Amino acid sequence: MSYLEYSVKSVPTGFRKVLHLNWPLTLLLASVCGVGFLMLYSVAGGSFTPWAEPQMKRFALGLALMLIVAMIPIWLWRNLSGIGYGVSLLLLIAVALVGDARKGSQRWLDLGFIDLQPSELMKITLVMFLAAYYDWLPANKVSRPFWVLLPVVIIALPTALVLEQPDLGTSILLLAAGAGLMFLAGVHWAYFGVVIASGIGLITAVFQSRGTTWQLLNDYQYRRIDTFLDPSADPLGAGYHITQSKIALGSGGWTGRGYMQGTQSRLNFLPEKHTDFIFTTLAEEFGFIGGISLLGLYALIIVFCVATAVMNKDRFSSLLTLGIALNFFLFFAVNMSMVMGLAPVVGVPLPLVSYGGSAMLVLLLAFGLVQSAHIHRPR
Amino acid sequence: MRRNRAENDASHIKLTRRAALLGGAQLLFMGGLAARMRYLQVDQADQFRLLAEENRINIRLIPPARGEIFDRNGMRLAENVPSYRIVMVREDAGDVDAVMARLAQVITIDDETMARAIAEIKRSAPFLPVTIIDDVTWDDVSRVSVNAPALPGVTPEVGLTRVYPRGSDFAHVVGRVGRVSQADLDALENPDQLLRIPQFQIGKINVEAREESLLRGSAGTKQVEVNAAGRVMRELARREGQSGADVQLTVDAKLQGYVQARLTDESAAVVMIDCESGDLVSISSAPSYDPNLFIGGISSKDYDPLLQSKYRPLVNKTVQGAYPPGSTFKMLTAMAALEEGIMGPDDTVYCPGHLEVADRKFHCWKRAGHGWVDLENSLKQSCDVYYYDLALKVGIEKISAMANRFGLGIRHDLALSSVNSGLTPTKEWKRKARGEDWVIGDTVNASIGQGFMLASPLQLAVMTARIATGREVTPRLIKSVDGVEQTSGADGSLGMNENNLRKMRRAMYEVVNDRRGTGYRSRIVADDLRMAGKTGTSQVRNITTAERARGVTSNADLPWERRDHALFVCYAPYDKPRYAMAVLVEHGGGGSTAAAPIARDVMLQALYGGEPPLDAYPKGDQARIKNQQERLRDIQPQAAIKGKDQA
């Protein structure tokens, strides 16, 4: 059912919209952010500066943005999604040309008042655009080759641009989120089967060719892949971070070492302790109980999103909500796998907890869309 | 665009199905994460907790202060003095170059040191103190302290370094310390962690090395928490160490200083032992060297002359050198014969100037012979034939056994490096070591302390003390440790016939005090301090036991090296022995001319506890001695460098 078909009159208006917000979801988001403030205060050695305070300000801003976005009818957002995608794509191109390089990769765009990371924006607009696309596309055409190729191009363009920055983590997230949305929209199994099969085939070929006459990559590229896949092979380089991270996690035990008592983070054995590795600090100081609680909060957010999506009869709203939930899931799943030594180290922050402005603003913005979809759902 | 309801419902059902599928997959994955978390945090917690502690806690050692070494009167022979260095911490200094430039105005730093320091500072972690300049004076320290506001990050630091205030006097007794070398570490099965502290010093030779376990003390530890960069965040626990024990030696620093000065220009050794207690009051080997040069690592400019000198200043001749005792051994040959009852002290032997044994002629030093001689006369004139005769009658086994009882051929356990046990040959020894049978000529040679017979000056001093007292005087070098008196060794009776001993002492008295005695020119005329002794002149160049055992007989080329060793053993006063002494002058010529005068000077110095009055010397010598005393007075203060006295 599309929003054109239901009675607009039954949708709440004005301040009544506030009452129809998805309050449990809002509270869950605020709790996760609260955990973030707690941890940022701790890793700064018991101080609001330099991280906790700016993060709180951004949260306030993000919350306001979320409410504003939520108030705006979802069909307006649907109509804007094409423009949003186009703007994001242009910003990505702009970043490639005039962007600000930090830590060896070019991802930032200085807009004067805020340092914007267009790839963060793209995570949302891509999902929006794909949701709108599948909302528009008649169901019987979804699995036709041409209509499958089109979204593939839509996904591939930003992915390639982000990969160029280089930001492997985000490009994987974009790709996975895009593919996930196509799957949700009902694209035929066979396409995914073929892609997965050929992917496995390619990887096998690359590794099988190693050391033979038809070797596909250079030796140094293989070595790079080796350390990427198995950091412990390079204990002082990439492996050092993972080892220290595992030590921090493990030393937490059941109940942790106590708030602000985590020696691994306090003594700087942990890398990037306020951003990508903040989960290890949490796990060190609050133990298994703390870690599993945060995971529980995340799981609840996913469950709430999926539930509201399924209950929402509007196709765009459903797809958008599921897409954002998937994006959110990918975020923390990749980050947690990374710090637990299950996945290679790619720079993916822990959503809403890690220090970082763009990521938080964009995520809250996205949840604003989820709220809007919920408020303006067909009744 | 309008769609029919059925199609919408169908696509929504499909969406719901796939959403459930994807959501389920997500939850499954989260379950996996939870399981992994449980594995790391619950199952592996103990192991990781341990690793975290290892990361965090660093154990640092606090080096103990090394024990000091004193002489018998409490004069310092080895002490720890503060040494100052200037260090800089980069993060406190800010602009390193500017601060360095200002520092150079305050104290003198040469350009090379400066460049090296700047390079090191910039290379090191910002919080680590880097030594800019070592071993600076107290004045420099004060100047840096006064200018502290202008020199951020620059601080003077104090450490302890070993100093030997008596300089070269005690190199062969106290020894020296040095940095721990890899060889030192390899030699130990389980080296103390202290040894791994950079710049830590351990004893290298002599008392410093042999009493290392007493002097070193034990390390304290402090547990510090460090961060990933190695910066110390705070101290968690501290356990103070134990300073090393102070060691007091039996040596008299003042006397030792005199002896070393008296031995200037000689290659010689003097050992003086207290007859009562066995205390070694002086062990001097000349020439010596300044151990202070070695402490920071010696330069080859300083080291090469020490290595190359033919006087071998690095060798401790008192205990390390084994020399043929020559005529000083005759007392033992006689004692063997007397104790066996083969002849009495008054029985005579005719000396025609030589003795024919097994178709070989053994000469007496006096070609014309001494005629009929008894014990007293033979010793006084050092007749050789008398002792040949005795030896042939008593045999080498009895002679060597007697020598052992008087401390020859025995390793006296002193806290000195390379103490030599000398050699008292037996038939068995020769068969084993040389693969040859003992021949009668060997016995003849041994009887006058030649041939295979070898003894160190220390052993000869012990021998003399035992003759003088009839007791088993045992040398002692360590007087007390941390104020606790150390026991001296066995000093029971030797079990010799007292009459024989008295005759022997009388004969030795005659050697020095009879007009015809070989030591007459070195007599003491002060009535209550009369000296008894025996001269010796050994005809063989210095050869170590090992060399002799291997049978190496390469000959020296230098004329000096072919000269005879001069020896003299003595004790005084004759009637109430206080000190016994052995003097050896390498290649000094005759014992009576080269060694005995030194012995008399040292003996008088010891008996008077300082410069003796001239009337203790015979009239004819007084003018010469006065001269000598004045000359030595000038040398002594120099020998005792940095002379800080009484403790």
PDB file of N, CA, C and O in Angstrom, chain A residues 1 135-136 183-184 186-187 244 249-251 253-254 257 263-264 267-269 283 287-288 292 295 302 310 312 318-319 326 337 340, chain B residues 1 3 8 12 14-16 18-19 21 26 29-30 34 36-38 40-42 45 48-49 53 55-56 225-228 233:
ATOM      1  N   MET A   1       0.844  -1.190   0.000  1.00  0.00           N
ATOM      2  CA  MET A   1       0.000   0.000   0.000  1.00  0.00           C
ATOM      3  C   MET A   1       0.879   1.239   0.000  1.00  0.00           C
ATOM      4  O   MET A   1       1.887   1.302   0.661  1.00  0.00           O
ATOM      5  N   ASP A 135       9.851   1.016  -4.054  1.00  0.00           N
ATOM      6  CA  ASP A 135       8.481   1.433  -3.821  1.00  0.00           C
ATOM      7  C   ASP A 135       7.809   1.764  -5.160  1.00  0.00           C
ATOM      8  O   ASP A 135       6.653   1.437  -5.412  1.00  0.00           O
ATOM      9  N   TRP A 136       8.618   2.383  -6.015  1.00  0.00           N
ATOM     10  CA  TRP A 136       8.098   2.800  -7.319  1.00  0.00           C
ATOM     11  C   TRP A 136       7.980   1.640  -8.283  1.00  0.00           C
ATOM     12  O   TRP A 136       7.051   1.542  -9.068  1.00  0.00           O
ATOM     13  N   PHE A 183      17.665  -7.545  -1.338  1.00  0.00           N
ATOM     14  CA  PHE A 183      17.146  -8.826  -0.851  1.00  0.00           C
ATOM     15  C   PHE A 183      15.765  -8.641  -0.234  1.00  0.00           C
ATOM     16  O   PHE A 183      14.819  -9.375  -0.540  1.00  0.00           O
ATOM     17  N   LEU A 184      15.648  -7.601   0.615  1.00  0.00           N
ATOM     18  CA  LEU A 184      14.364  -7.339   1.264  1.00  0.00           C
ATOM     19  C   LEU A 184      13.282  -7.017   0.241  1.00  0.00           C
ATOM     20  O   LEU A 184      12.114  -7.403   0.389  1.00  0.00           O
ATOM     21  N   GLY A 186      12.858  -8.197  -2.493  1.00  0.00           N
ATOM     22  CA  GLY A 186      12.341  -9.386  -3.149  1.00  0.00           C
ATOM     23  C   GLY A 186      13.054  -9.798  -4.408  1.00  0.00           C
ATOM     24  O   GLY A 186      12.526 -10.571  -5.202  1.00  0.00           O
ATOM     25  N   VAL A 187      14.232  -9.297  -4.635  1.00  0.00           N
ATOM     26  CA  VAL A 187      15.012  -9.731  -5.799  1.00  0.00           C
ATOM     27  C   VAL A 187      15.254 -11.233  -5.688  1.00  0.00           C
ATOM     28  O   VAL A 187      15.495 -11.754  -4.585  1.00  0.00           O
ATOM     29  N   GLN A 244      46.065  -6.348  22.236  1.00  0.00           N
ATOM     30  CA  GLN A 244      45.767  -5.507  23.400  1.00  0.00           C
ATOM     31  C   GLN A 244      44.258  -5.421  23.625  1.00  0.00           C
ATOM     32  O   GLN A 244      43.793  -5.387  24.761  1.00  0.00           O
ATOM     33  N   LEU A 249      39.450  -6.908  26.842  1.00  0.00           N
ATOM     34  CA  LEU A 249      38.168  -7.599  26.941  1.00  0.00           C
ATOM     35  C   LEU A 249      38.233  -8.726  27.955  1.00  0.00           C
ATOM     36  O   LEU A 249      37.415  -8.821  28.870  1.00  0.00           O
ATOM     37  N   GLY A 250      39.249  -9.559  27.765  1.00  0.00           N
ATOM     38  CA  GLY A 250      39.359 -10.750  28.587  1.00  0.00           C
ATOM     39  C   GLY A 250      39.576 -10.416  30.042  1.00  0.00           C
ATOM     40  O   GLY A 250      39.023 -11.074  30.931  1.00  0.00           O
ATOM     41  N   SER A 251      40.388  -9.395  30.316  1.00  0.00           N
ATOM     42  CA  SER A 251      40.693  -9.085  31.710  1.00  0.00           C
ATOM     43  C   SER A 251      39.466  -8.527  32.427  1.00  0.00           C
ATOM     44  O   SER A 251      39.448  -8.429  33.646  1.00  0.00           O
ATOM     45  N   GLY A 253      36.525  -9.961  32.643  1.00  0.00           N
ATOM     46  CA  GLY A 253      35.867 -11.036  33.366  1.00  0.00           C
ATOM     47  C   GLY A 253      34.352 -10.852  33.391  1.00  0.00           C
ATOM     48  O   GLY A 253      33.782 -10.184  32.531  1.00  0.00           O
ATOM     49  N   TRP A 254      33.728 -11.447  34.391  1.00  0.00           N
ATOM     50  CA  TRP A 254      32.269 -11.364  34.513  1.00  0.00           C
ATOM     51  C   TRP A 254      31.786  -9.937  34.751  1.00  0.00           C
ATOM     52  O   TRP A 254      30.940  -9.430  34.052  1.00  0.00           O
ATOM     53  N   ARG A 257      36.438  -4.545  35.763  1.00  0.00           N
ATOM     54  CA  ARG A 257      37.406  -4.088  36.740  1.00  0.00           C
ATOM     55  C   ARG A 257      36.921  -2.843  37.469  1.00  0.00           C
ATOM     56  O   ARG A 257      37.624  -2.286  38.291  1.00  0.00           O
ATOM     57  N   THR A 263      42.800  -0.850  33.322  1.00  0.00           N
ATOM     58  CA  THR A 263      44.200  -0.448  33.143  1.00  0.00           C
ATOM     59  C   THR A 263      44.585  -0.391  31.676  1.00  0.00           C
ATOM     60  O   THR A 263      45.400   0.422  31.273  1.00  0.00           O
ATOM     61  N   GLN A 264      44.005  -1.255  30.893  1.00  0.00           N
ATOM     62  CA  GLN A 264      44.399  -1.294  29.485  1.00  0.00           C
ATOM     63  C   GLN A 264      44.092   0.024  28.779  1.00  0.00           C
ATOM     64  O   GLN A 264      44.883   0.519  27.993  1.00  0.00           O
ATOM     65  N   LEU A 267      45.970   3.229  30.634  1.00  0.00           N
ATOM     66  CA  LEU A 267      47.409   3.322  30.422  1.00  0.00           C
ATOM     67  C   LEU A 267      47.769   3.305  28.937  1.00  0.00           C
ATOM     68  O   LEU A 267      48.901   3.052  28.568  1.00  0.00           O
ATOM     69  N   ASN A 268      46.779   3.533  28.121  1.00  0.00           N
ATOM     70  CA  ASN A 268      47.030   3.714  26.692  1.00  0.00           C
ATOM     71  C   ASN A 268      47.484   2.463  25.952  1.00  0.00           C
ATOM     72  O   ASN A 268      48.101   2.563  24.888  1.00  0.00           O
ATOM     73  N   PHE A 269      47.240   1.278  26.519  1.00  0.00           N
ATOM     74  CA  PHE A 269      47.597   0.092  25.760  1.00  0.00           C
ATOM     75  C   PHE A 269      46.616  -0.107  24.611  1.00  0.00           C
ATOM     76  O   PHE A 269      46.933  -0.754  23.637  1.00  0.00           O
ATOM     77  N   ALA A 283      33.951  -3.211  27.941  1.00  0.00           N
ATOM     78  CA  ALA A 283      34.022  -4.612  28.345  1.00  0.00           C
ATOM     79  C   ALA A 283      35.043  -4.822  29.441  1.00  0.00           C
ATOM     80  O   ALA A 283      34.886  -5.683  30.293  1.00  0.00           O
ATOM     81  N   GLY A 287      32.881  -5.579  32.284  1.00  0.00           N
ATOM     82  CA  GLY A 287      32.910  -7.027  32.152  1.00  0.00           C
ATOM     83  C   GLY A 287      31.890  -7.565  31.155  1.00  0.00           C
ATOM     84  O   GLY A 287      31.327  -6.847  30.336  1.00  0.00           O
ATOM     85  N   PHE A 288      31.673  -8.866  31.272  1.00  0.00           N
ATOM     86  CA  PHE A 288      30.752  -9.563  30.379  1.00  0.00           C
ATOM     87  C   PHE A 288      29.343  -8.998  30.537  1.00  0.00           C
ATOM     88  O   PHE A 288      28.620  -8.794  29.571  1.00  0.00           O
ATOM     89  N   ILE A 292      27.377  -7.527  27.376  1.00  0.00           N
ATOM     90  CA  ILE A 292      26.159  -8.195  26.911  1.00  0.00           C
ATOM     91  C   ILE A 292      24.963  -7.243  27.024  1.00  0.00           C
ATOM     92  O   ILE A 292      24.039  -7.284  26.214  1.00  0.00           O
ATOM     93  N   LEU A 295      25.056  -5.057  23.988  1.00  0.00           N
ATOM     94  CA  LEU A 295      24.621  -5.875  22.856  1.00  0.00           C
ATOM     95  C   LEU A 295      23.107  -6.051  22.903  1.00  0.00           C
ATOM     96  O   LEU A 295      22.412  -6.007  21.880  1.00  0.00           O
ATOM     97  N   ILE A 302      17.210  -3.223  17.004  1.00  0.00           N
ATOM     98  CA  ILE A 302      16.960  -3.947  15.754  1.00  0.00           C
ATOM     99  C   ILE A 302      15.545  -4.557  15.778  1.00  0.00           C
ATOM    100  O   ILE A 302      14.774  -4.423  14.836  1.00  0.00           O
ATOM    101  N   VAL A 310       7.642  -4.175   9.763  1.00  0.00           N
ATOM    102  CA  VAL A 310       6.726  -5.216   9.301  1.00  0.00           C
ATOM    103  C   VAL A 310       5.271  -4.770   9.479  1.00  0.00           C
ATOM    104  O   VAL A 310       4.411  -5.039   8.645  1.00  0.00           O
ATOM    105  N   ASN A 312       4.251  -1.755   9.361  1.00  0.00           N
ATOM    106  CA  ASN A 312       3.968  -0.615   8.490  1.00  0.00           C
ATOM    107  C   ASN A 312       3.556  -1.099   7.111  1.00  0.00           C
ATOM    108  O   ASN A 312       4.292  -1.848   6.462  1.00  0.00           O
ATOM    109  N   SER A 318       8.567   0.676   5.151  1.00  0.00           N
ATOM    110  CA  SER A 318       9.091  -0.625   5.570  1.00  0.00           C
ATOM    111  C   SER A 318      10.528  -0.807   5.122  1.00  0.00           C
ATOM    112  O   SER A 318      11.417  -1.125   5.931  1.00  0.00           O
ATOM    113  N   LEU A 319      10.717  -0.613   3.836  1.00  0.00           N
ATOM    114  CA  LEU A 319      12.060  -0.828   3.294  1.00  0.00           C
ATOM    115  C   LEU A 319      13.064   0.110   3.931  1.00  0.00           C
ATOM    116  O   LEU A 319      14.183  -0.288   4.282  1.00  0.00           O
ATOM    117  N   LEU A 326      19.326  -2.371   9.214  1.00  0.00           N
ATOM    118  CA  LEU A 326      20.414  -3.216   8.695  1.00  0.00           C
ATOM    119  C   LEU A 326      21.739  -2.466   8.756  1.00  0.00           C
ATOM    120  O   LEU A 326      22.766  -2.998   9.183  1.00  0.00           O
ATOM    121  N   SER A 337      32.961  -7.444  16.002  1.00  0.00           N
ATOM    122  CA  SER A 337      33.752  -8.563  15.488  1.00  0.00           C
ATOM    123  C   SER A 337      35.219  -8.176  15.437  1.00  0.00           C
ATOM    124  O   SER A 337      36.108  -8.963  15.766  1.00  0.00           O
ATOM    125  N   MET A 340      36.832  -8.017  18.892  1.00  0.00           N
ATOM    126  CA  MET A 340      36.935  -9.334  19.517  1.00  0.00           C
ATOM    127  C   MET A 340      37.854 -10.247  18.735  1.00  0.00           C
ATOM    128  O   MET A 340      37.978 -11.434  19.039  1.00  0.00           O
TER     129      MET A 340
ATOM    130  N   MET B   1       0.359   6.280  -9.671  1.00  0.00           N
ATOM    131  CA  MET B   1       0.196   4.893 -10.128  1.00  0.00           C
ATOM    132  C   MET B   1      -0.555   4.110  -9.051  1.00  0.00           C
ATOM    133  O   MET B   1      -0.223   4.114  -7.878  1.00  0.00           O
ATOM    134  N   ARG B   3      -1.965   0.497  -7.664  1.00  0.00           N
ATOM    135  CA  ARG B   3      -1.743  -0.954  -7.779  1.00  0.00           C
ATOM    136  C   ARG B   3      -2.907  -1.668  -7.129  1.00  0.00           C
ATOM    137  O   ARG B   3      -3.538  -1.131  -6.209  1.00  0.00           O
ATOM    138  N   ASN B   8      -0.271  -5.760  -3.788  1.00  0.00           N
ATOM    139  CA  ASN B   8       0.340  -5.106  -2.641  1.00  0.00           C
ATOM    140  C   ASN B   8       0.510  -6.061  -1.458  1.00  0.00           C
ATOM    141  O   ASN B   8       1.571  -6.126  -0.853  1.00  0.00           O
ATOM    142  N   HIS B  12       3.928  -7.362   0.232  1.00  0.00           N
ATOM    143  CA  HIS B  12       4.182  -7.095   1.648  1.00  0.00           C
ATOM    144  C   HIS B  12       4.461  -8.381   2.419  1.00  0.00           C
ATOM    145  O   HIS B  12       5.318  -8.399   3.311  1.00  0.00           O
ATOM    146  N   LYS B  14       5.864 -10.968   1.137  1.00  0.00           N
ATOM    147  CA  LYS B  14       7.220 -11.340   0.737  1.00  0.00           C
ATOM    148  C   LYS B  14       8.233 -10.519   1.544  1.00  0.00           C
ATOM    149  O   LYS B  14       9.223 -11.043   2.056  1.00  0.00           O
ATOM    150  N   LEU B  15       7.952  -9.227   1.661  1.00  0.00           N
ATOM    151  CA  LEU B  15       8.837  -8.330   2.402  1.00  0.00           C
ATOM    152  C   LEU B  15       8.946  -8.774   3.859  1.00  0.00           C
ATOM    153  O   LEU B  15      10.046  -8.862   4.430  1.00  0.00           O
ATOM    154  N   THR B  16       7.768  -9.104   4.448  1.00  0.00           N
ATOM    155  CA  THR B  16       7.758  -9.543   5.840  1.00  0.00           C
ATOM    156  C   THR B  16       8.590 -10.805   6.019  1.00  0.00           C
ATOM    157  O   THR B  16       9.382 -10.922   6.951  1.00  0.00           O
ATOM    158  N   ARG B  18      11.027 -11.897   4.122  1.00  0.00           N
ATOM    159  CA  ARG B  18      12.470 -11.626   3.994  1.00  0.00           C
ATOM    160  C   ARG B  18      12.991 -10.811   5.174  1.00  0.00           C
ATOM    161  O   ARG B  18      14.127 -10.996   5.622  1.00  0.00           O
ATOM    162  N   ALA B  19      12.157  -9.892   5.689  1.00  0.00           N
ATOM    163  CA  ALA B  19      12.567  -9.106   6.861  1.00  0.00           C
ATOM    164  C   ALA B  19      12.797 -10.032   8.044  1.00  0.00           C
ATOM    165  O   ALA B  19      13.776  -9.897   8.785  1.00  0.00           O
ATOM    166  N   LEU B  21      13.578 -13.149   7.882  1.00  0.00           N
ATOM    167  CA  LEU B  21      14.778 -13.924   7.566  1.00  0.00           C
ATOM    168  C   LEU B  21      16.052 -13.134   7.909  1.00  0.00           C
ATOM    169  O   LEU B  21      16.955 -13.605   8.618  1.00  0.00           O
ATOM    170  N   GLN B  26      20.402 -11.586  11.658  1.00  0.00           N
ATOM    171  CA  GLN B  26      21.091 -10.590  12.490  1.00  0.00           C
ATOM    172  C   GLN B  26      21.152 -11.041  13.948  1.00  0.00           C
ATOM    173  O   GLN B  26      22.201 -10.952  14.601  1.00  0.00           O
ATOM    174  N   PHE B  29      23.673 -13.683  14.429  1.00  0.00           N
ATOM    175  CA  PHE B  29      25.034 -13.142  14.448  1.00  0.00           C
ATOM    176  C   PHE B  29      25.343 -12.534  15.817  1.00  0.00           C
ATOM    177  O   PHE B  29      26.426 -12.722  16.372  1.00  0.00           O
ATOM    178  N   MET B  30      24.342 -11.809  16.367  1.00  0.00           N
ATOM    179  CA  MET B  30      24.547 -11.218  17.690  1.00  0.00           C
ATOM    180  C   MET B  30      24.747 -12.295  18.737  1.00  0.00           C
ATOM    181  O   MET B  30      25.537 -12.131  19.674  1.00  0.00           O
ATOM    182  N   ALA B  34      27.837 -12.659  21.265  1.00  0.00           N
ATOM    183  CA  ALA B  34      27.697 -12.879  22.711  1.00  0.00           C
ATOM    184  C   ALA B  34      28.513 -14.088  23.147  1.00  0.00           C
ATOM    185  O   ALA B  34      29.197 -14.066  24.180  1.00  0.00           O
ATOM    186  N   ARG B  36      31.180 -15.286  21.696  1.00  0.00           N
ATOM    187  CA  ARG B  36      32.591 -14.920  21.637  1.00  0.00           C
ATOM    188  C   ARG B  36      32.981 -14.087  22.862  1.00  0.00           C
ATOM    189  O   ARG B  36      34.032 -14.291  23.461  1.00  0.00           O
ATOM    190  N   MET B  37      32.080 -13.178  23.222  1.00  0.00           N
ATOM    191  CA  MET B  37      32.337 -12.335  24.384  1.00  0.00           C
ATOM    192  C   MET B  37      32.464 -13.195  25.633  1.00  0.00           C
ATOM    193  O   MET B  37      33.318 -12.997  26.466  1.00  0.00           O
ATOM    194  N   ARG B  38      31.559 -14.179  25.711  1.00  0.00           N
ATOM    195  CA  ARG B  38      31.597 -15.069  26.865  1.00  0.00           C
ATOM    196  C   ARG B  38      32.902 -15.851  26.901  1.00  0.00           C
ATOM    197  O   ARG B  38      33.527 -15.996  27.947  1.00  0.00           O
ATOM    198  N   LEU B  40      35.826 -15.007  25.643  1.00  0.00           N
ATOM    199  CA  LEU B  40      36.965 -14.149  26.002  1.00  0.00           C
ATOM    200  C   LEU B  40      36.895 -13.714  27.458  1.00  0.00           C
ATOM    201  O   LEU B  40      37.886 -13.716  28.169  1.00  0.00           O
ATOM    202  N   GLN B  41      35.679 -13.350  27.900  1.00  0.00           N
ATOM    203  CA  GLN B  41      35.588 -12.687  29.190  1.00  0.00           C
ATOM    204  C   GLN B  41      35.344 -13.628  30.346  1.00  0.00           C
ATOM    205  O   GLN B  41      35.630 -13.274  31.481  1.00  0.00           O
ATOM    206  N   VAL B  42      34.820 -14.789  30.069  1.00  0.00           N
ATOM    207  CA  VAL B  42      34.557 -15.701  31.171  1.00  0.00           C
ATOM    208  C   VAL B  42      35.523 -16.870  31.142  1.00  0.00           C
ATOM    209  O   VAL B  42      36.242 -17.121  32.092  1.00  0.00           O
ATOM    210  N   ALA B  45      39.182 -15.438  31.021  1.00  0.00           N
ATOM    211  CA  ALA B  45      39.409 -14.230  31.818  1.00  0.00           C
ATOM    212  C   ALA B  45      40.720 -14.257  32.593  1.00  0.00           C
ATOM    213  O   ALA B  45      41.467 -13.292  32.576  1.00  0.00           O
ATOM    214  N   PHE B  48      43.790 -13.588  30.465  1.00  0.00           N
ATOM    215  CA  PHE B  48      43.894 -12.216  29.974  1.00  0.00           C
ATOM    216  C   PHE B  48      44.139 -11.231  31.116  1.00  0.00           C
ATOM    217  O   PHE B  48      44.821 -10.234  30.944  1.00  0.00           O
ATOM    218  N   ARG B  49      43.569 -11.555  32.292  1.00  0.00           N
ATOM    219  CA  ARG B  49      43.818 -10.689  33.443  1.00  0.00           C
ATOM    220  C   ARG B  49      45.311 -10.659  33.759  1.00  0.00           C
ATOM    221  O   ARG B  49      45.899  -9.620  34.025  1.00  0.00           O
ATOM    222  N   GLU B  53      47.968  -7.485  33.707  1.00  0.00           N
ATOM    223  CA  GLU B  53      48.847  -7.097  34.812  1.00  0.00           C
ATOM    224  C   GLU B  53      50.291  -7.009  34.347  1.00  0.00           C
ATOM    225  O   GLU B  53      51.034  -6.123  34.719  1.00  0.00           O
ATOM    226  N   ASN B  55      51.273  -6.287  31.442  1.00  0.00           N
ATOM    227  CA  ASN B  55      51.359  -5.052  30.684  1.00  0.00           C
ATOM    228  C   ASN B  55      51.613  -3.871  31.587  1.00  0.00           C
ATOM    229  O   ASN B  55      52.402  -2.998  31.307  1.00  0.00           O
ATOM    230  N   ARG B  56      50.884  -3.893  32.694  1.00  0.00           N
ATOM    231  CA  ARG B  56      50.724  -2.700  33.491  1.00  0.00           C
ATOM    232  C   ARG B  56      51.875  -2.531  34.473  1.00  0.00           C
ATOM    233  O   ARG B  56      52.363  -1.430  34.684  1.00  0.00           O
ATOM    234  N   GLU B 225      53.644   1.308  37.948  1.00  0.00           N
ATOM    235  CA  GLU B 225      52.663   1.112  36.891  1.00  0.00           C
ATOM    236  C   GLU B 225      53.145   1.920  35.708  1.00  0.00           C
ATOM    237  O   GLU B 225      53.474   3.096  35.831  1.00  0.00           O
ATOM    238  N   VAL B 226      53.216   1.278  34.566  1.00  0.00           N
ATOM    239  CA  VAL B 226      53.675   2.003  33.386  1.00  0.00           C
ATOM    240  C   VAL B 226      52.566   2.006  32.345  1.00  0.00           C
ATOM    241  O   VAL B 226      51.722   1.122  32.319  1.00  0.00           O
ATOM    242  N   ASN B 227      52.605   2.995  31.494  1.00  0.00           N
ATOM    243  CA  ASN B 227      51.628   3.004  30.401  1.00  0.00           C
ATOM    244  C   ASN B 227      52.269   2.396  29.159  1.00  0.00           C
ATOM    245  O   ASN B 227      53.403   1.924  29.192  1.00  0.00           O
ATOM    246  N   ALA B 228      51.512   2.397  28.077  1.00  0.00           N
ATOM    247  CA  ALA B 228      51.976   1.696  26.878  1.00  0.00           C
ATOM    248  C   ALA B 228      53.295   2.250  26.371  1.00  0.00           C
ATOM    249  O   ALA B 228      54.083   1.538  25.765  1.00  0.00           O
ATOM    250  N   MET B 233      53.697   5.779  35.714  1.00  0.00           N
ATOM    251  CA  MET B 233      52.547   6.554  36.130  1.00  0.00           C
ATOM    252  C   MET B 233      52.530   6.739  37.646  1.00  0.00           C
ATOM    253  O   MET B 233      52.231   7.784  38.143  1.00  0.00           O
TER     254      MET B 233
END
